[in-house]
Coordinates of C-alpha atoms and ligand atoms in Angstrom, one line a residue:
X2 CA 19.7 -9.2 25.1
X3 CA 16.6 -8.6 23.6
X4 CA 17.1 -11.3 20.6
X5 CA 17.9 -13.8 23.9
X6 CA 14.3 -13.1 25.3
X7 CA 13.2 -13.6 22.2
X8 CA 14.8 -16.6 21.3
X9 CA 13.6 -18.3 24.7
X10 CA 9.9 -17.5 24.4
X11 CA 9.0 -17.8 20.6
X12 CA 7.6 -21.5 20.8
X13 CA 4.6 -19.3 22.6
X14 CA 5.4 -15.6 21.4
X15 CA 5.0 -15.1 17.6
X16 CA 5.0 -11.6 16.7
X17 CA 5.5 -10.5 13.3
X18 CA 7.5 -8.2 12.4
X19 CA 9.6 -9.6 14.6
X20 CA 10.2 -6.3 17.6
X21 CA 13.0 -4.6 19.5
X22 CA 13.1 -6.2 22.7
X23 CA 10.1 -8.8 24.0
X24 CA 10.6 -10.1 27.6
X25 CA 8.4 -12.8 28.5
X26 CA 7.7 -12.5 32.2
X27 CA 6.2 -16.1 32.5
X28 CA 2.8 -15.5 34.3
X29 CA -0.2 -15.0 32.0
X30 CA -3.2 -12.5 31.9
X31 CA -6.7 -14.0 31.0
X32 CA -9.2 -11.5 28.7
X33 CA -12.7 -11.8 30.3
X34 CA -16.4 -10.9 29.9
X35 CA -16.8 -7.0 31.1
X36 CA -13.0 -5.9 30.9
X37 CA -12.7 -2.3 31.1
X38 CA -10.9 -0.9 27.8
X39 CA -9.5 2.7 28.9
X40 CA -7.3 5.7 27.0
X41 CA -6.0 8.3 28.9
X42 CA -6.6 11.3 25.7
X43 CA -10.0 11.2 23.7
X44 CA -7.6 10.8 20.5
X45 CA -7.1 7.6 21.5
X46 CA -10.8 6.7 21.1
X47 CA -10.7 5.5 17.9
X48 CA -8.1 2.9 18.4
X49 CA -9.8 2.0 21.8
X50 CA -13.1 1.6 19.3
X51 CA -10.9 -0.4 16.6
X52 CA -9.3 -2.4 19.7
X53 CA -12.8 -3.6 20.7
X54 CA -13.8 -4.1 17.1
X55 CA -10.6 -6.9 17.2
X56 CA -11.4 -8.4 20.5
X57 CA -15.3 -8.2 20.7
X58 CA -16.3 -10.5 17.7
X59 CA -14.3 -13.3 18.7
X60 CA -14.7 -13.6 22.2
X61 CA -18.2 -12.6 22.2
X62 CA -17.4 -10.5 25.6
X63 CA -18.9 -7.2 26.3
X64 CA -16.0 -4.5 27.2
X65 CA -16.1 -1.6 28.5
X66 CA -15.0 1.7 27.4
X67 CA -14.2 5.0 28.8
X68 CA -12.0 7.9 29.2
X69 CA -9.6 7.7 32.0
X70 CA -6.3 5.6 33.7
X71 CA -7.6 2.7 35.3
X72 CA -8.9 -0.2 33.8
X73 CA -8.1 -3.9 32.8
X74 CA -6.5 -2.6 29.2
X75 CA -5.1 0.9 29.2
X76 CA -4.0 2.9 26.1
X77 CA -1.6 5.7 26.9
X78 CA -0.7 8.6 25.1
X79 CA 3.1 9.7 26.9
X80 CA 3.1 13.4 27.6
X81 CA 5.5 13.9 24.9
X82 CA 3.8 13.1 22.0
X83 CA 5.2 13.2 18.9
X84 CA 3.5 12.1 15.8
X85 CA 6.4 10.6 14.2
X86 CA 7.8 8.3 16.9
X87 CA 6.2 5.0 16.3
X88 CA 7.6 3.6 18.7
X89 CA 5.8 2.0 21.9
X90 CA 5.8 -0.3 24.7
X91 CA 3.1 -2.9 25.3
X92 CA 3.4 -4.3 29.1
X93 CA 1.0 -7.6 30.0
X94 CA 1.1 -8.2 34.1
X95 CA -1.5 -11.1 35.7
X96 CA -2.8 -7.6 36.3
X97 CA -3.6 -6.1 33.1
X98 CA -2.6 -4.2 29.6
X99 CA -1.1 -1.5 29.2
X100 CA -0.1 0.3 25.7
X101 CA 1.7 3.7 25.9
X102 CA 3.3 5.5 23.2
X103 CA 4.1 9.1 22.0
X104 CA 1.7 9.1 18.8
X105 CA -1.7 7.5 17.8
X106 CA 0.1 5.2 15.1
X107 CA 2.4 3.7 18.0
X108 CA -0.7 2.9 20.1
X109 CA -2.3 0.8 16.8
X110 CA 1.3 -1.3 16.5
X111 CA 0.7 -2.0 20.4
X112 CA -2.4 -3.3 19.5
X113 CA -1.3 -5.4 16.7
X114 CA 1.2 -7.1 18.9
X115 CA -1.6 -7.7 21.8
X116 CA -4.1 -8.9 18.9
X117 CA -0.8 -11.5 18.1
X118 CA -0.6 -12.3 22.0
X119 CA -3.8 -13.5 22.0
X120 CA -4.0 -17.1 20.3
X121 CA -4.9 -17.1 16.9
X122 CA -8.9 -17.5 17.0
X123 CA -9.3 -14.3 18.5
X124 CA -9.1 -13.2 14.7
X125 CA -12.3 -14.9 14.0
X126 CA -15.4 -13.0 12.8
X127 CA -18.0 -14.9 15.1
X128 CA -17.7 -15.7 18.6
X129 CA -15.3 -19.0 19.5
X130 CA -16.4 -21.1 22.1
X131 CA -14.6 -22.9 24.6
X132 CA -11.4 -20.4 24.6
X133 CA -9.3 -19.0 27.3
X134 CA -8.1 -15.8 26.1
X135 CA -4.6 -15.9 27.7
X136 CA -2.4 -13.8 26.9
X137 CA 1.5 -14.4 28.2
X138 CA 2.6 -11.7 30.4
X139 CA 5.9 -9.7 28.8
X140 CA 7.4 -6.7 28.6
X141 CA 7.6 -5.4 25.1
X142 CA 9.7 -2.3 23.7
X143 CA 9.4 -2.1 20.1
X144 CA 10.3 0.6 17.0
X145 CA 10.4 0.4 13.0
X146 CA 13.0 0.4 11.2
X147 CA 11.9 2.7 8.2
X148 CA 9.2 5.1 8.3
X149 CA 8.0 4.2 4.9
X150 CA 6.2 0.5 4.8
X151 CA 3.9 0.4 2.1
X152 CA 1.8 -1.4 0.3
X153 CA 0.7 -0.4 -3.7
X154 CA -2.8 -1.6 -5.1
X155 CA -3.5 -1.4 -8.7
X156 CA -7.3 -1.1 -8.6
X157 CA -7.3 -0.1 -12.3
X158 CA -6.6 -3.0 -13.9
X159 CA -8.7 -4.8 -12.0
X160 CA -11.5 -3.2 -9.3
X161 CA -11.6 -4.0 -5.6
X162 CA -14.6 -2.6 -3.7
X163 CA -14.4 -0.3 -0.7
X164 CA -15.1 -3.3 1.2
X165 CA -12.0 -5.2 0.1
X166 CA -10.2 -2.3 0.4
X167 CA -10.7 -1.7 3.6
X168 CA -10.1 -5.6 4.1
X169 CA -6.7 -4.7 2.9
X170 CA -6.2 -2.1 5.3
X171 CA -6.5 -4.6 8.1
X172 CA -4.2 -6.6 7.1
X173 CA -1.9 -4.2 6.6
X174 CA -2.4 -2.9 10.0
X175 CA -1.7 -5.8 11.6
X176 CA 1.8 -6.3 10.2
X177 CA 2.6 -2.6 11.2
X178 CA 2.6 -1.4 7.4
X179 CA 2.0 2.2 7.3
X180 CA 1.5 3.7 3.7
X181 CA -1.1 2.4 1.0
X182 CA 0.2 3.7 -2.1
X183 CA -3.4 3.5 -4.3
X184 CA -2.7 3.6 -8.2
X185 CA -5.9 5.4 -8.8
X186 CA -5.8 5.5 -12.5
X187 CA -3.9 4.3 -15.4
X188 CA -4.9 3.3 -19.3
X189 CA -7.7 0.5 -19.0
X190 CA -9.5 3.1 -16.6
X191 CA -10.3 5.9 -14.1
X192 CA -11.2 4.5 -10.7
X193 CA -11.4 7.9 -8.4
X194 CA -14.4 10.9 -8.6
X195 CA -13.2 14.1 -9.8
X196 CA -16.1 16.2 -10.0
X197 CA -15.0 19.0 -12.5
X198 CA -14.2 16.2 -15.1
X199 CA -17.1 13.4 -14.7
X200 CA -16.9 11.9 -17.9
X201 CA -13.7 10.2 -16.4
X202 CA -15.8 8.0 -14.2
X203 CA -19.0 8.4 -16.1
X204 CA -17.4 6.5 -19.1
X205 CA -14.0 6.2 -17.7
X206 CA -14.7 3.5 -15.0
X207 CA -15.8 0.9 -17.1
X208 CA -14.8 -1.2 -20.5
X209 CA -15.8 -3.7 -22.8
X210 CA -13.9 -6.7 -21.0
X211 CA -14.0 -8.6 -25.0
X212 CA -11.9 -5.8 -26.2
X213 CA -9.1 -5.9 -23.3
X214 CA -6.4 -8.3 -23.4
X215 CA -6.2 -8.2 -19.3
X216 CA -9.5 -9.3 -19.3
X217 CA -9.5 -11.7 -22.2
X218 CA -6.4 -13.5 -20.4
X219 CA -7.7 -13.8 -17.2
X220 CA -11.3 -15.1 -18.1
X221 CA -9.7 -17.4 -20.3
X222 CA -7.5 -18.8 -17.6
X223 CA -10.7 -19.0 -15.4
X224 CA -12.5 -21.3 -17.8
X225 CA -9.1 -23.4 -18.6
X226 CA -8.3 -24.2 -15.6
X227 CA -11.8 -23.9 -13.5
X228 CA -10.2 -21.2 -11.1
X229 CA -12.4 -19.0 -10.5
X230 CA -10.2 -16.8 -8.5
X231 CA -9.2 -15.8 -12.1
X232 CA -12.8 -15.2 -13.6
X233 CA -14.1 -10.8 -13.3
X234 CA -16.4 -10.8 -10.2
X235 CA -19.7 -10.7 -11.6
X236 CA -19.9 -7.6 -9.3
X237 CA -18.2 -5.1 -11.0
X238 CA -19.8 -6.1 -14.8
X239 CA -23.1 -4.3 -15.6
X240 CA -25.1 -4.5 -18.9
X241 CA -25.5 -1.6 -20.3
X242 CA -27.2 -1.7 -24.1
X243 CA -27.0 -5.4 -24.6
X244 CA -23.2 -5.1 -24.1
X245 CA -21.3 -6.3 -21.1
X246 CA -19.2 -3.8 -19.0
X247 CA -16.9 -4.2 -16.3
X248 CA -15.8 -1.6 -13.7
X249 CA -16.6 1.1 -10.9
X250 CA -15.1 3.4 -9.4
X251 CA -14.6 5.5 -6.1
X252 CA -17.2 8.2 -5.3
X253 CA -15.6 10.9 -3.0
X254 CA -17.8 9.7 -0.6
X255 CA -15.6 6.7 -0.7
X256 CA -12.4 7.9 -0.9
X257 CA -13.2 10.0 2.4
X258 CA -14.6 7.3 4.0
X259 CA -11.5 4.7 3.0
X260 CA -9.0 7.0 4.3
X261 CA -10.5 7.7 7.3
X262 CA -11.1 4.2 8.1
X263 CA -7.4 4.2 7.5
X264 CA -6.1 6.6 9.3
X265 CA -8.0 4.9 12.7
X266 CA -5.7 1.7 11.9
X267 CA -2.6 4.4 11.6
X268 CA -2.1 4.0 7.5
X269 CA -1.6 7.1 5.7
X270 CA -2.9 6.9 1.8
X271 CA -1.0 7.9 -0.6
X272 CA -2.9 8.5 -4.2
X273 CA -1.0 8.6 -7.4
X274 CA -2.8 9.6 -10.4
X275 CA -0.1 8.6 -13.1
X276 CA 1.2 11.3 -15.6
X277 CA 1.7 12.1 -18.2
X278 CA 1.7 8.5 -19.2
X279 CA -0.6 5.5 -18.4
X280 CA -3.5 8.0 -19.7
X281 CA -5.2 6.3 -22.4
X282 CA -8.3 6.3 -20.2
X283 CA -8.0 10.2 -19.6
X284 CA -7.7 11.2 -23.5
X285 CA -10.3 8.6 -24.5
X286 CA -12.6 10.3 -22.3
X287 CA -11.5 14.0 -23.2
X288 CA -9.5 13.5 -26.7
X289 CA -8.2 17.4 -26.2
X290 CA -6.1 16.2 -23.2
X291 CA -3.9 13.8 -25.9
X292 CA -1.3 15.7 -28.7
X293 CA -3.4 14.3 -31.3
X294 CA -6.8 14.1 -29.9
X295 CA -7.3 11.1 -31.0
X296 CA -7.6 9.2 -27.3
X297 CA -4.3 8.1 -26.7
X298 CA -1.1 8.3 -24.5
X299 CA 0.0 10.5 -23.2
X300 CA -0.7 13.6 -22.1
X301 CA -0.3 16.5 -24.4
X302 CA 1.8 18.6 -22.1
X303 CA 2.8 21.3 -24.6
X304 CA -0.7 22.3 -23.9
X305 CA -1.4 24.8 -21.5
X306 CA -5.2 23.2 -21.3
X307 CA -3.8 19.7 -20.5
X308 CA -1.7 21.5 -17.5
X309 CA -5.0 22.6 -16.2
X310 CA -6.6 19.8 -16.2
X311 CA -3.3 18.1 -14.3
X312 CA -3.6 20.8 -11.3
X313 CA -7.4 20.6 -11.3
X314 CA -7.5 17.2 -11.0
X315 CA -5.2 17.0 -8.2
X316 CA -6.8 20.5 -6.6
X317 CA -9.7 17.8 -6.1
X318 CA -7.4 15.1 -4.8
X319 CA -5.7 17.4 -2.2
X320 CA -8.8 17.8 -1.0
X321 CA -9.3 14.3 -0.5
X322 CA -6.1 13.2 1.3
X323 CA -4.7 15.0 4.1
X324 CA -1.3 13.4 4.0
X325 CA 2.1 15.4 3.5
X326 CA 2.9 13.5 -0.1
X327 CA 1.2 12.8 -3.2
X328 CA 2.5 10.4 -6.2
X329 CA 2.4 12.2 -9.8
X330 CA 3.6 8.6 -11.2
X331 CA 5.9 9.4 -14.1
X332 CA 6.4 6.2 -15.4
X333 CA 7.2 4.5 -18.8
X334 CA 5.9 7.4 -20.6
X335 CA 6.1 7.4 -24.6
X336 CA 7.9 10.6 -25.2
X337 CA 8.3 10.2 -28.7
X338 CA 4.9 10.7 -29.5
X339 CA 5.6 14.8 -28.1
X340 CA 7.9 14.8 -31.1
X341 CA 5.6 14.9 -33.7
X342 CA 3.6 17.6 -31.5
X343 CA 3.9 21.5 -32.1
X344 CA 2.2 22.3 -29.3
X345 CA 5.0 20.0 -27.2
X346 CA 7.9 20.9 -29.7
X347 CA 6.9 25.0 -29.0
X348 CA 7.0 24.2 -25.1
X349 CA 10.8 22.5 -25.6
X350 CA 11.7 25.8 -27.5
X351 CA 10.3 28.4 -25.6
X352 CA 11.4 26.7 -22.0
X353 CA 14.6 26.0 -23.6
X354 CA 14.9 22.4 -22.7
X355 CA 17.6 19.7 -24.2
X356 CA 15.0 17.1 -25.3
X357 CA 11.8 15.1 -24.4
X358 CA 13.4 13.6 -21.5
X359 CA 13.6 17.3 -20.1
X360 CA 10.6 18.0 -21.1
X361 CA 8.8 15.4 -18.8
X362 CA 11.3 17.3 -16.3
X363 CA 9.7 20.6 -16.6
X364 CA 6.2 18.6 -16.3
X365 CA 7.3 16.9 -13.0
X366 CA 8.6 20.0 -11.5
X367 CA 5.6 22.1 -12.5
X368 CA 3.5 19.8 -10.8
X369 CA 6.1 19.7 -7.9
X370 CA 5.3 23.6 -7.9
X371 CA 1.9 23.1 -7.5
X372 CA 1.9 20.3 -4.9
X373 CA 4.4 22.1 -2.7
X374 CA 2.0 25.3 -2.8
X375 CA -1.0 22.9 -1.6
X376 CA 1.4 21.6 1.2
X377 CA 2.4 18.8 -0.4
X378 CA 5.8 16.4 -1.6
X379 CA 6.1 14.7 -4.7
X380 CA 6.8 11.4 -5.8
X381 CA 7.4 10.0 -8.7
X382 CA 8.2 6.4 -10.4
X383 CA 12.5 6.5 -10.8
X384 CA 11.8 7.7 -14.5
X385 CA 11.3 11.1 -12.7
X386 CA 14.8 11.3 -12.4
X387 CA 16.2 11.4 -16.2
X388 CA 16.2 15.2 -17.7
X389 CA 16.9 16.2 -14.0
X390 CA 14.6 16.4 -10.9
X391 CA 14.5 19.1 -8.4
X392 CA 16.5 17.9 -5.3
X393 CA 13.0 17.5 -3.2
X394 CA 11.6 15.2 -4.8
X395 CA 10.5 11.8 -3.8
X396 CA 11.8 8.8 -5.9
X397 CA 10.1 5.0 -6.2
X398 CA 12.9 2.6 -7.0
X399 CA 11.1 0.0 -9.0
X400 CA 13.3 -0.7 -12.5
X401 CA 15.7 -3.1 -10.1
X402 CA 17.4 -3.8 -13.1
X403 CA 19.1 -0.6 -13.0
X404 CA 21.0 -0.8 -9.8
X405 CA 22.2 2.8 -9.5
X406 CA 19.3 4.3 -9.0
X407 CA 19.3 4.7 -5.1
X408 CA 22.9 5.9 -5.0
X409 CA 21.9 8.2 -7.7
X410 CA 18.7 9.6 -6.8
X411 CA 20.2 9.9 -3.1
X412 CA 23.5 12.1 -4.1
X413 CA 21.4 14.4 -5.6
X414 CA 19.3 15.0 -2.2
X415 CA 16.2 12.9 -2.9
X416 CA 14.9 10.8 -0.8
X417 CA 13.8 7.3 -2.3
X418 CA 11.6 4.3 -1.2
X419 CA 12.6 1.0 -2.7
X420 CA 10.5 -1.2 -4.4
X421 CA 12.6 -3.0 -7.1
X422 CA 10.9 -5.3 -9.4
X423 CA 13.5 -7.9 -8.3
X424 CA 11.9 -8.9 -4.7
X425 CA 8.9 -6.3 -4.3
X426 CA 6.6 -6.8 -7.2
X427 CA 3.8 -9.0 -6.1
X428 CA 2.3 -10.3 -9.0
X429 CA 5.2 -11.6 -10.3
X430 CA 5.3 -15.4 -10.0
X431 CA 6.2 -16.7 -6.8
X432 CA 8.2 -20.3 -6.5
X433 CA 9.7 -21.9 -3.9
X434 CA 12.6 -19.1 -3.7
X435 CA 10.8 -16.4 -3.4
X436 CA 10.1 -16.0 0.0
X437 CA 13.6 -16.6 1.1
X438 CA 15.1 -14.2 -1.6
X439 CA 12.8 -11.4 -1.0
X440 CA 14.1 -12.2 3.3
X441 CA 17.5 -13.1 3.1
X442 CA 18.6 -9.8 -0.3
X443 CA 18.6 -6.4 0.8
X444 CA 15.7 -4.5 -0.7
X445 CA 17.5 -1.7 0.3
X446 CA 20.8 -2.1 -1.2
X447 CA 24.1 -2.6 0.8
X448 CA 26.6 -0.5 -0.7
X449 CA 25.3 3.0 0.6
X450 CA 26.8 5.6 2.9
X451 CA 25.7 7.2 5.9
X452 CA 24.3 10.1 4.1
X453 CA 22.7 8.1 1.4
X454 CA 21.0 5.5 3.9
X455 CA 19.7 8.9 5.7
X456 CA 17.3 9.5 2.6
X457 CA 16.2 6.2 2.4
X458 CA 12.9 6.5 3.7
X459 CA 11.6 2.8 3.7
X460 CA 10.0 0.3 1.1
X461 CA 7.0 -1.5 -0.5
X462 CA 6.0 -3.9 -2.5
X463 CA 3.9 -3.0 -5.5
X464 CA 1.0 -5.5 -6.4
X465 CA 0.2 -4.4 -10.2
X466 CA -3.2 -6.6 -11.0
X467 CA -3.4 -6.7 -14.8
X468 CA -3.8 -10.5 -13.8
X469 CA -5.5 -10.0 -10.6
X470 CA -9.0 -10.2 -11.2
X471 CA -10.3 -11.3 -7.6
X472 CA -9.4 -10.6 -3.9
X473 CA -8.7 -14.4 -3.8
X474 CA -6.2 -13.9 -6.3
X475 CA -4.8 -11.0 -5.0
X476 CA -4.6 -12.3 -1.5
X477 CA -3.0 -15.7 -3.3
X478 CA -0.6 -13.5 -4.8
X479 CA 0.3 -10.8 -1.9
X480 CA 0.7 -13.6 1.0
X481 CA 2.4 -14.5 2.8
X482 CA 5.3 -12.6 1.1
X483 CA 4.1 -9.6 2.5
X484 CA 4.9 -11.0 5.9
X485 CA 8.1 -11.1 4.9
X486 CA 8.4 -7.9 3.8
X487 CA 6.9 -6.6 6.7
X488 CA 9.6 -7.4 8.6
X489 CA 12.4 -6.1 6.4
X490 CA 10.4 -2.9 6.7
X491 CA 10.2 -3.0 11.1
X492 CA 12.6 -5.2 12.3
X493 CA 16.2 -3.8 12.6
X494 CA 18.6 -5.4 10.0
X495 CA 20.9 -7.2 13.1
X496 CA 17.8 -8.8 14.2
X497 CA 16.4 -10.4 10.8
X498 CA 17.5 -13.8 10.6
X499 CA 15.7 -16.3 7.9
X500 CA 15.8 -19.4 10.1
X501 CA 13.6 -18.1 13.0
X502 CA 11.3 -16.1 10.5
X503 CA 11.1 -19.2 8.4
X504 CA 9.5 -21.0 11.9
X505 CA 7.5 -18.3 12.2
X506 CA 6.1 -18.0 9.3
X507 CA 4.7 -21.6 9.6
X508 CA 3.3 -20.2 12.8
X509 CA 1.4 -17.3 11.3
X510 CA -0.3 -19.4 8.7
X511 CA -2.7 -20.4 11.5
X512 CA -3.8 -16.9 12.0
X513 CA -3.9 -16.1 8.1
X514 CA -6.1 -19.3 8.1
X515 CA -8.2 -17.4 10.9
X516 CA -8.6 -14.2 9.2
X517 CA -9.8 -16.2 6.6
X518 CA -6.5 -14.9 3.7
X519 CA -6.3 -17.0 0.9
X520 CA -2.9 -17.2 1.1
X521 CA 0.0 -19.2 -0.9
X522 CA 0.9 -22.7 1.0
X523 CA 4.3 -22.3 1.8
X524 CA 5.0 -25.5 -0.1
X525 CA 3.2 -24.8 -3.2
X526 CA 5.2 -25.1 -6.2
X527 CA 5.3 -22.8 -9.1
X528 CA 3.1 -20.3 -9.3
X529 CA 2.3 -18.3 -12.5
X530 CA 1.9 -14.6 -12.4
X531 CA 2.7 -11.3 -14.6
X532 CA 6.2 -12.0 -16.2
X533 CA 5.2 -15.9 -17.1
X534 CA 2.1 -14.9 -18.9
X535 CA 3.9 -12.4 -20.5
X536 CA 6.4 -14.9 -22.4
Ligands
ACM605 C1 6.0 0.5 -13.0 O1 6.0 -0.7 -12.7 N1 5.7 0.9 -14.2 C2 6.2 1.6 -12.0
ZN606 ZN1 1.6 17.4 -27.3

């Protein structure tokens, strides 16, 4: 029934991710100067305030907005709230809007499907004349999928401001994604505040962009080719003794203020601070944290000092993000350099552990330890899982190559999220295919059973930006195959069909074009990203 209703009214209806059940009731409602914007539980008063924030600009209307039941566009929190049910039902009469839902985070999908109601200008920052905000009257009943839709950004290898963060967030909000996993430090630098260690942001933040290859590669493509969607914002370089640096970082201030400007458009972030690997930053800035101080990879955890540090650091993040998990990374660490270590070879011994595989294992579970005693869940990159991980941990697919992983990981108990570098790695180059592969395979992959599906608890796509210098490029290399993926992430799997989201798709361009993305054109040709440049 409901892919019927659909069918019939998608020439005018074009909501992505597709939902549940959309009946088109045929009359329309018409937005106008002075409507009343109402929400029936002062919880709700953020997402009334971000709901005006959407309509206001474009429309140059005044609303109106209070606490109660009666109004032109009501918000409704159900009586049984339940944080977790996303789910929520969105009903236009000739009458009005209403949005009801058990938890805040259903309320803000409702309002991503209104905002894609509305015709496509109404995502425009400055007021559009000569509109008729119409909005078709339907009755909408609509659910994810997964739980887990996320989003990764690599603001280490190149920086994004809190303001292009935040532009981020909105678009995420408005295809229903949920989780921004932020990769908060890695080698090339240290992006986040920790006050107990500042010399990670003091120095840490910021590098000599002539003696990094990242930087060398992209500046040179900026001046080869003219793009300057390839050049390092002039922003984020400083010169600091007649030398040029690039960087910046995330004051606390920040981090608070991202997340909670976040949470209002119902994304939870989740920070990873890689370990023990991806630290060259970290031991460059405090040699004592490396085996032999010398400033490289990795961590030196044979060292009870370096196992400090670890928990302090993340005593600070806790603090920071309210969320139930936490990402310790885990990733592509070089274990042979705890070989030549005694203070790593003593910990092998004296824990009694196989090898250097296992002893990563005691890290991870350590840390586990401590997370779970600040009321947290680990997860960690799929590496997490060789020496043995404790059954409640959290694993990231991404090595897609090795196609066990999720069968694996899930017979042992852990729950996974699947990002395989085969569809969900955003900066690798995009062709004609890609859209249609990343649609039409399984992220999640086929072969599972019941039990095993149980523990899958969604995807993402991870958007690594060694050659993402810009928002321009970023936003070249993210849509609009994050559309996409946003569906595979909401829409049930019996509903996803590649010939009506292809349609679609050529639909939505018009309101990327509004929101002012600098999107892919669907018929663009080759486009070079991580793996080509890497040849
Ligand atoms: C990864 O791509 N190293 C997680
Ligand atoms: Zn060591």
């Amino acid at each position: 029934m409901a892919m019927v209703s659909v069918a019939v009214s998608y020439a005018e209806i074009n909501i992505m991710p597709l939902p549940s059940s959309v009946k088109a009731t045929g009359g329309t409602y018409v937005l106008r100067n002075g409507a009343t914007v109402v929400y029936n539980n002062r919880q709700l008063r953020p997402a009334a305030g971000y709901l005006l924030e959407k309509l206001a600009p474009a429309t140059g209307y005044n609303f109106r907005l209070a606490k109660g039941t009666r109004g032109d566009i009501r918000l409704v929190l159900s009586r049984q709230r339940n944080p977790a049910d996303e789910s929520y039902s969105l009903t236009v009469t000739t009458e009005g809007i209403v949005i009801s839902s058990a938890s805040y985070k259903g309320i803000v999908h409702g309002i991503s499907s209104l905002r894609q109601l509305l015709p496509h200008e109404i995502e425009s920052t400055y007021a559009v004349a000569g509109m008729t905000w119409a909005v078709p009257t339907v009755e909408i009943e609509d659910r994810p999928a997964y739980e887990w839709r996320g989003m990764m950004l690599d603001p280490v290898r190149h920086f994004y401001s809190v303001e292009e963060t935040k532009r981020f967030l909105d678009h995420m909000a408005l295809y229903k994604f949920s989780k921004f996993h932020w990769h908060l430090i890695d080698s090339q630098a240290w992006r986040i505040e920790i006050k107990k260690y500042p010399l990670l942001t003091e120095k840490g933040a910021w590098r000599d962009p002539e003696s990094e290859h990242i930087d060398k590669a992209c500046e040179k493509e900026a001046r080869e080719t003219g793009d300057r969607a390839m050049a390092l914002p002039e922003a984020y370089c400083r010169t600091v003794d007649g030398k040029r640096l690039y960087g910046g970082y995330y004051s606390q201030e920040d981090i608070r203020d991202i997340v909670a400007y976040a949470a209002v458009r119902g994304i939870d972030v989740v920070p990873e601070l890689d370990m023990p690997g991806h630290n060259h930053m970290a031991t460059r800035c405090y040699p004592w944290l490396g085996c032999a101080h010398d400033g490289t990879d990795p961590l030196c955890i044979g060292n009870d000092s370096t196992m400090k540090f670890c928990k302090n650091v993340y005593k600070e993040v806790f603090k920071l993000f309210p969320y139930g998990y936490a990402e310790i990374g885990g990733d592509e660490v070089k274990r042979s350099k705890w070989e030549s270590c005694p203070l790593c070879r003593e910990r092998v011994r004296k824990e009694g552990l196989k090898d250097m595989a296992e002893l990563q294992s005691w890290f991870t579970r350590e840390m586990e330890k401590f997370f779970n005693k600040h009321g947290r869940r680990l997860i960690g990159w799929d590496e997490i899982l060789e020496g043995g991980v404790s059954p409640t941990a959290t694993v990231n697919w991404w090595q897609g190559y090795h196609k066990d992983v999720v069968q694996k990981a899930t017979d042992g108990g852990n729950e996974v999220i699947c990002c395989p570098t085969t569809f969900c790695y955003f900066d690798y180059a995009q062709d004609s295919t890609t859209i249609r592969n990343l649609y039409t395979n399984g992220i999640v992959p086929r072969n599972l059973t019941p039990s095993q599906k149980r523990l899958v608890k969604g995807m993402q796509a991870n958007i690594w930006c060694e050659y993402i210098p810009s928002e321009a490029r970023m936003q070249y290399m993210v849509f609009p195959r994050m559309l996409a993926l946003a569906e595979k992430a909401w829409t049930a799997d019996i509903m996803q069909n590649w010939d009506s989201f292809s349609v679609r798709l050529s639909g939505q361009t018009r309101r990327l074009d509004a929101m002012k993305i600098n999107y892919r054109p669907l018929d663009a040709g080759y486009t070079r990203g991580f793996n080509m440049w890497n040849k």
